[in-house]
């Protein structure tokens, strides 16, 4: 399995229908009317953008992108923008829906949104990438703003892309509003904490879950799939917490060492050679498929959606799965592993909320000019991640039946409840 490879339309469709299925089940679990599902399912708005990038010698190339604004009951739409060769409108809608629940569960004053452009940014020059980003903003800027919709980084987008979004928005509207986008470079009002926030949050929930299961994370073996911003930092912080990182991978493959890897050294290799597979001091190289089926305590899929499916779910041997990516397990696989194999799965909307939690602090800082420091942001993040995990775990055990319902059901139930309450108060239901 290569997480960088393009997936087919069927897979995008099933990603969206998985989201719809969880929602349908949770609506009935909460004893809500069936029409609540219909009211919550459809995004409020989906914008499609055609972007033309002109490059010397290559003529004009056309790209397509979207911004899906799923729900605004709790506040402005909030969520990242991904640049990925296989992204589809269905993916973007599914991911925006997921942001609605993620933000609600984290107690943030945001609705859910997500953007995507179908492109392989690794094949563009810096100038082309800037042109692409600015073209995307020209397509969506009328619907974006600090109180309307606040984009952020996601797969293959970074601080520089956020800086271009900020600037293009300024050029088009005359509003030099830093809070229109989060995940910016520090000098433009960003927080350096944002860079490692998602990975750090993943490590914190893994540590807290390990405490509940085994008393400690120390000495526990961990495999991490994906070595981008989420995977690398999750590995680094888990290593610092005393866990043993035995395997990591990226889109080219992975490496395994039963004695444990040094995440920072692996990162240096990836930065200089382009992949973790060139890291030398290892027992062996492994494929992504092998990584997912390692006999480890903790598995952190932090690459892309639907890497654990009906086809490979029976091979999974980890006891705890922490979803660093959005939707790395299909619904079916998640149910099978949770309920049949009793694997504890910390769902994405809980596990990877660290990024948007720090985005919220950045957005507040930009608006009030009263800067919350990096250290304070990190403390808020750590507290929020562990208290959110505790709240979901408690709800799962006391209000639901862990033999029949997954932790995802519990997380979604809490989130959907909040959104429904806000919609009722606004007069939508
Ligand atoms: N893209 C991230 C996510 O999926 C963060 C979104 C944000 O910071 O707004 O949660």
XYZ file of C-alpha atoms and ligand atoms in Angstrom:
439
model
C 0.000 0.000 0.000
C 1.379 3.341 -0.957
C -0.348 6.231 0.819
C 0.939 8.654 -1.795
C -0.729 6.766 -4.642
C -3.928 7.975 -6.208
C -7.043 6.175 -5.023
C -10.016 5.404 -7.213
C -13.374 7.166 -7.212
C -14.925 4.189 -5.427
C -12.642 4.752 -2.481
C -13.541 8.460 -2.242
C -17.195 7.559 -2.380
C -16.789 5.025 0.396
C -14.927 7.577 2.511
C -17.929 9.885 2.309
C -20.445 7.103 2.821
C -18.504 5.944 5.893
C -18.931 9.412 7.345
C -22.623 9.355 6.524
C -23.029 5.925 8.101
C -21.402 6.941 11.377
C -23.610 10.012 11.483
C -26.759 7.984 10.804
C -25.880 5.504 13.531
C -25.033 8.199 16.064
C -28.254 10.116 15.375
C -30.206 6.989 16.235
C -27.938 6.215 19.209
C -28.800 9.637 20.626
C -32.494 8.893 20.126
C -32.859 11.786 17.679
C -35.346 11.948 14.844
C -34.283 10.486 11.475
C -34.620 13.856 9.784
C -31.833 15.191 12.024
C -29.525 13.012 9.937
C -30.722 14.688 6.737
C -30.331 18.139 8.265
C -26.747 17.400 9.363
C -25.529 15.417 6.388
C -25.425 17.888 3.504
C -22.721 20.560 3.503
C -24.080 24.106 3.586
C -21.998 25.151 0.594
C -19.429 23.599 -1.757
C -17.374 25.866 -3.992
C -15.565 24.450 -7.013
C -12.577 26.340 -8.348
C -10.775 26.037 -11.668
C -7.167 27.145 -11.386
C -4.899 27.884 -14.322
C -1.149 27.839 -13.773
C 1.076 29.095 -16.585
C 4.627 27.789 -16.640
C 7.433 28.625 -19.028
C 7.852 25.808 -21.551
C 4.791 23.913 -20.314
C 1.962 26.232 -21.379
C -1.128 26.493 -19.229
C -2.121 23.725 -16.881
C -5.570 23.429 -15.342
C -6.253 22.223 -11.814
C -9.492 21.748 -9.935
C -10.118 22.489 -6.260
C -12.968 22.770 -3.775
C -13.896 24.289 -0.455
C -16.665 22.507 1.406
C -18.409 24.411 4.200
C -20.255 21.773 6.105
C -21.800 23.350 9.179
C -21.639 26.793 10.797
C -23.917 26.326 13.815
C -21.059 26.651 16.314
C -19.162 29.401 14.491
C -17.103 30.177 11.363
C -16.172 27.185 9.209
C -12.707 25.939 10.119
C -10.444 23.359 8.582
C -7.402 22.783 6.430
C -6.667 22.841 2.720
C -4.923 19.837 1.186
C -3.005 19.595 -2.056
C -3.114 15.974 -3.126
C -3.208 14.158 -6.488
C -6.151 11.955 -5.559
C -8.389 14.400 -3.684
C -12.013 14.512 -4.882
C -15.064 16.583 -4.068
C -16.457 13.665 -2.045
C -13.265 13.534 0.030
C -13.429 17.247 0.718
C -17.089 17.030 1.767
C -16.359 14.031 4.025
C -13.382 15.820 5.575
C -15.410 19.003 6.144
C -18.063 16.966 7.924
C -15.356 15.446 10.070
C -14.114 18.958 10.946
C -17.602 19.880 12.189
C -17.439 17.028 14.711
C -13.761 17.554 15.537
C -14.265 21.226 16.382
C -17.459 20.538 18.312
C -15.836 17.747 20.313
C -12.867 19.982 21.169
C -15.299 22.643 22.425
C -14.100 25.227 19.874
C -16.324 28.055 18.600
C -15.988 26.811 15.015
C -18.045 25.005 12.432
C -16.498 22.592 9.948
C -14.906 23.245 6.572
C -12.244 21.710 4.351
C -10.500 22.549 1.102
C -8.615 20.536 -1.447
C -6.862 20.956 -4.771
C -6.183 17.942 -6.974
C -2.477 18.349 -7.634
C 0.811 16.715 -6.758
C 2.600 19.704 -5.210
C 5.899 17.808 -5.244
C 5.868 18.165 -9.017
C 5.439 21.954 -8.996
C 8.124 24.618 -8.695
C 7.807 27.098 -5.832
C 6.556 29.752 -8.245
C 3.915 27.404 -9.658
C 2.803 26.450 -6.177
C 2.382 30.124 -5.310
C 0.377 30.688 -8.499
C -1.799 27.689 -7.703
C -2.428 28.850 -4.123
C -3.283 32.396 -5.197
C -5.593 31.051 -7.929
C -7.363 28.906 -5.356
C -7.859 31.915 -3.066
C -9.276 33.958 -5.976
C -11.928 31.274 -6.319
C -12.973 31.139 -2.665
C -12.166 34.525 -1.096
C -15.738 35.816 -1.147
C -16.727 33.026 1.206
C -13.676 33.181 3.472
C -12.836 35.505 6.378
C -12.076 35.599 10.115
C -15.796 35.323 10.923
C -16.765 33.288 7.854
C -14.304 30.516 7.095
C -10.726 30.112 8.313
C -8.434 27.768 6.314
C -5.308 26.081 7.706
C -2.652 23.531 6.664
C -3.487 19.919 5.829
C -1.816 17.211 3.721
C 1.067 18.729 1.659
C 0.346 22.349 2.565
C 2.510 24.342 4.955
C 3.243 27.748 6.528
C 4.386 29.234 3.224
C 1.103 28.263 1.556
C -0.771 29.885 4.475
C 1.293 33.072 4.025
C 0.256 33.207 0.331
C -3.396 32.672 1.325
C -3.150 35.559 3.808
C -1.549 37.834 1.235
C -3.863 37.025 -1.656
C -6.849 37.613 0.604
C -5.375 41.024 1.511
C -4.787 41.909 -2.152
C -8.327 40.953 -3.115
C -10.259 42.430 -0.191
C -8.002 45.128 1.251
C -8.350 43.420 4.635
C -4.989 42.708 6.210
C -6.565 40.282 8.662
C -4.144 37.741 10.070
C -7.030 35.730 11.523
C -8.298 34.787 8.050
C -5.994 31.772 8.058
C -4.082 29.795 10.705
C -0.867 27.801 10.610
C 1.006 30.902 9.441
C 4.719 31.578 9.933
C 5.488 33.182 13.304
C 6.394 36.571 11.821
C 2.917 36.802 10.266
C 1.115 36.055 13.525
C 1.504 32.282 13.669
C 2.535 30.140 16.616
C 5.464 27.765 16.189
C 3.478 25.392 18.405
C 1.065 24.916 15.473
C 3.741 23.063 13.484
C 3.991 20.189 15.937
C 0.582 20.550 17.617
C -1.166 17.657 15.841
C 1.713 15.224 16.378
C 2.119 16.317 19.985
C -1.622 15.876 20.594
C -1.496 12.379 19.066
C 1.367 11.507 21.435
C -0.532 12.881 24.444
C -3.675 10.831 23.758
C -1.542 7.744 23.083
C 0.187 8.273 26.443
C -3.128 8.784 28.264
C -4.720 5.736 26.620
C -1.622 3.640 27.416
C -1.872 4.713 31.075
C -5.433 3.397 31.157
C -4.547 0.142 29.413
C -1.112 -0.699 30.819
C -0.229 1.890 33.453
C 2.378 3.593 31.255
C 3.577 4.298 27.710
C 7.187 3.696 28.735
C 8.790 0.797 26.926
C 5.744 0.203 24.735
C 6.445 -0.500 21.071
C 5.085 1.889 18.449
C 4.783 1.837 14.640
C 4.031 5.058 12.792
C 2.746 5.133 9.225
C 3.427 8.452 7.469
C 6.373 10.675 8.327
C 5.014 14.107 7.512
C 4.084 16.719 10.025
C 1.820 14.457 12.058
C 3.746 11.176 11.937
C 7.183 12.621 12.560
C 6.170 14.714 15.563
C 4.037 11.916 17.017
C 7.099 9.631 16.803
C 9.419 12.275 18.268
C 7.190 13.041 21.271
C 6.322 9.401 21.936
C 10.048 8.635 21.891
C 10.617 11.446 24.418
C 7.824 9.996 26.577
C 9.740 6.719 26.765
C 7.984 4.642 24.096
C 10.044 2.584 21.652
C 9.496 3.566 18.010
C 10.193 0.308 16.183
C 8.924 1.214 12.721
C 8.141 4.247 10.589
C 7.220 4.693 6.942
C 6.406 7.201 4.219
C 4.965 6.872 0.720
C 8.104 5.042 -0.479
C 8.110 2.360 2.232
C 9.311 1.851 5.783
C 12.065 0.796 8.152
C 11.973 -1.509 11.163
C 14.288 -1.979 14.123
C 13.267 -3.982 17.190
C 15.817 -2.071 19.304
C 14.056 1.203 18.497
C 14.682 4.033 16.037
C 15.806 7.577 16.742
C 12.980 9.674 15.192
C 15.151 12.773 14.745
C 17.919 10.886 12.961
C 15.317 9.275 10.668
C 13.896 12.727 9.984
C 17.325 14.053 8.994
C 17.651 11.173 6.528
C 14.215 11.913 5.080
C 15.054 15.603 4.721
C 18.319 14.938 2.934
C 17.334 11.951 0.763
C 13.558 12.297 0.358
C 12.553 9.161 2.259
C 12.863 7.293 5.550
C 13.794 4.138 3.629
C 17.354 5.415 3.183
C 17.913 5.438 6.944
C 20.740 2.971 7.397
C 20.918 1.868 11.012
C 17.997 -0.540 10.845
C 17.267 -4.247 11.055
C 15.299 -4.234 7.807
C 13.232 -2.324 5.316
C 9.524 -3.048 5.280
C 6.535 -2.114 3.137
C 3.637 0.018 4.362
C 1.508 -3.106 4.361
C 3.997 -4.880 6.658
C 4.126 -1.900 8.986
C 0.360 -1.979 9.465
C 0.475 -5.635 10.491
C 3.404 -5.454 12.945
C 3.003 -6.996 16.360
C 3.308 -3.720 18.284
C 1.541 -2.195 21.260
C 0.603 1.022 19.501
C -0.057 1.729 15.823
C -0.299 5.322 14.624
C -1.620 5.564 11.047
C -0.712 9.156 10.209
C -0.659 9.207 6.407
C -4.008 9.292 4.672
C -7.525 7.875 4.808
C -8.535 4.242 4.328
C -5.226 2.437 4.701
C -6.805 -0.249 6.919
C -9.699 -1.807 5.059
C -11.608 -5.077 4.812
C -8.663 -6.508 2.893
C -5.958 -6.096 5.519
C -7.846 -5.591 8.813
C -7.364 -9.199 9.923
C -3.587 -8.735 9.742
C -3.542 -5.885 12.265
C -1.939 -6.984 15.540
C -1.577 -3.696 17.436
C -3.490 -3.390 20.717
C -4.003 0.341 20.567
C -4.540 2.379 17.389
C -4.312 6.159 17.510
C -5.678 7.758 14.351
C -3.203 10.481 13.416
C -4.640 10.822 9.896
C -8.274 11.584 9.136
C -10.174 8.346 8.494
C -7.245 5.885 8.216
C -9.565 2.948 8.975
C -12.716 2.187 7.058
C -15.871 1.994 9.129
C -15.964 -1.745 8.616
C -12.358 -2.250 9.718
C -12.871 0.013 12.692
C -15.881 -1.980 13.841
C -14.205 -5.316 13.251
C -11.052 -4.396 15.159
C -12.850 -2.645 18.040
C -15.649 -5.071 18.648
C -14.242 -8.417 17.516
C -10.573 -8.001 18.302
C -10.982 -5.576 21.202
C -8.404 -3.177 19.845
C -8.790 0.244 21.434
C -9.053 2.794 18.628
C -8.744 6.475 19.476
C -10.737 8.113 16.658
C -9.312 10.840 14.455
C -11.702 13.585 15.551
C -10.339 13.157 19.064
C -6.753 12.062 18.422
C -5.678 14.592 15.802
C -7.526 17.659 17.115
C -4.275 19.195 18.393
C -3.748 21.148 15.182
C -7.078 22.890 15.211
C -6.911 23.476 18.977
C -3.721 25.498 18.457
C -5.228 27.085 15.319
C -7.939 28.430 17.597
C -5.323 29.971 19.913
C -3.590 31.529 16.886
C -6.928 32.914 15.629
C -7.667 34.400 19.086
C -4.194 35.919 19.324
C -4.617 37.572 15.930
C -7.944 39.052 16.928
C -7.228 40.336 20.414
C -3.593 41.251 19.896
C -2.994 39.805 23.333
C -0.525 37.146 22.511
C -0.779 33.809 24.260
C 2.785 32.523 24.456
C 4.084 29.328 22.881
C 4.519 27.723 26.312
C 1.001 28.617 27.336
C -0.385 27.295 24.036
C 1.389 24.003 24.609
C -0.001 23.742 28.141
C -3.553 24.492 26.961
C -3.147 21.886 24.216
C -1.884 19.174 26.532
C -4.660 19.779 29.061
C -7.354 19.861 26.401
C -6.172 16.669 24.712
C -6.089 14.695 27.931
C -9.362 16.055 29.282
C -11.102 15.423 25.934
C -9.839 11.842 25.935
C -11.069 11.404 29.506
C -14.508 12.811 28.625
C -14.938 10.550 25.585
C -13.672 7.484 27.440
C -16.053 8.167 30.329
C -19.033 8.636 27.987
C -18.076 5.458 26.114
C -17.949 3.406 29.300
C -20.801 4.944 31.261
C -23.366 5.932 28.606
C -22.658 3.372 25.877
C -21.732 -0.290 25.854
C -18.060 -0.707 24.818
C -18.941 -4.260 23.740
C -21.374 -2.874 21.166
C -20.153 0.625 20.428
C -16.779 1.945 19.407
C -14.981 4.906 20.903
C -15.701 6.630 17.584
C -19.423 6.285 18.337
C -18.840 7.939 21.717
C -16.801 10.817 20.256
C -19.287 11.441 17.454
C -22.224 11.265 19.862
C -20.757 14.006 22.079
C -19.947 16.161 19.040
C -23.283 15.691 17.268
C -25.115 16.524 20.503
C -23.372 19.914 20.677
C -24.046 20.759 17.038
C -27.690 19.732 17.325
C -28.111 21.889 20.434
C -26.628 24.895 18.614
C -28.868 24.290 15.598
C -31.932 23.993 17.785
C -31.104 27.261 19.549
C -30.601 28.980 16.190
C -33.973 27.709 15.068
C -33.011 25.152 12.433
C -34.768 22.256 14.117
N -6.070 20.161 8.836
C -6.133 19.958 10.241
C -7.197 18.930 10.603
O -7.569 18.095 9.820
C -6.234 21.251 11.046
C -7.298 22.212 10.677
C -7.153 23.590 11.297
O -6.184 23.873 12.001
O -8.037 24.391 11.054
O -7.633 18.884 11.719
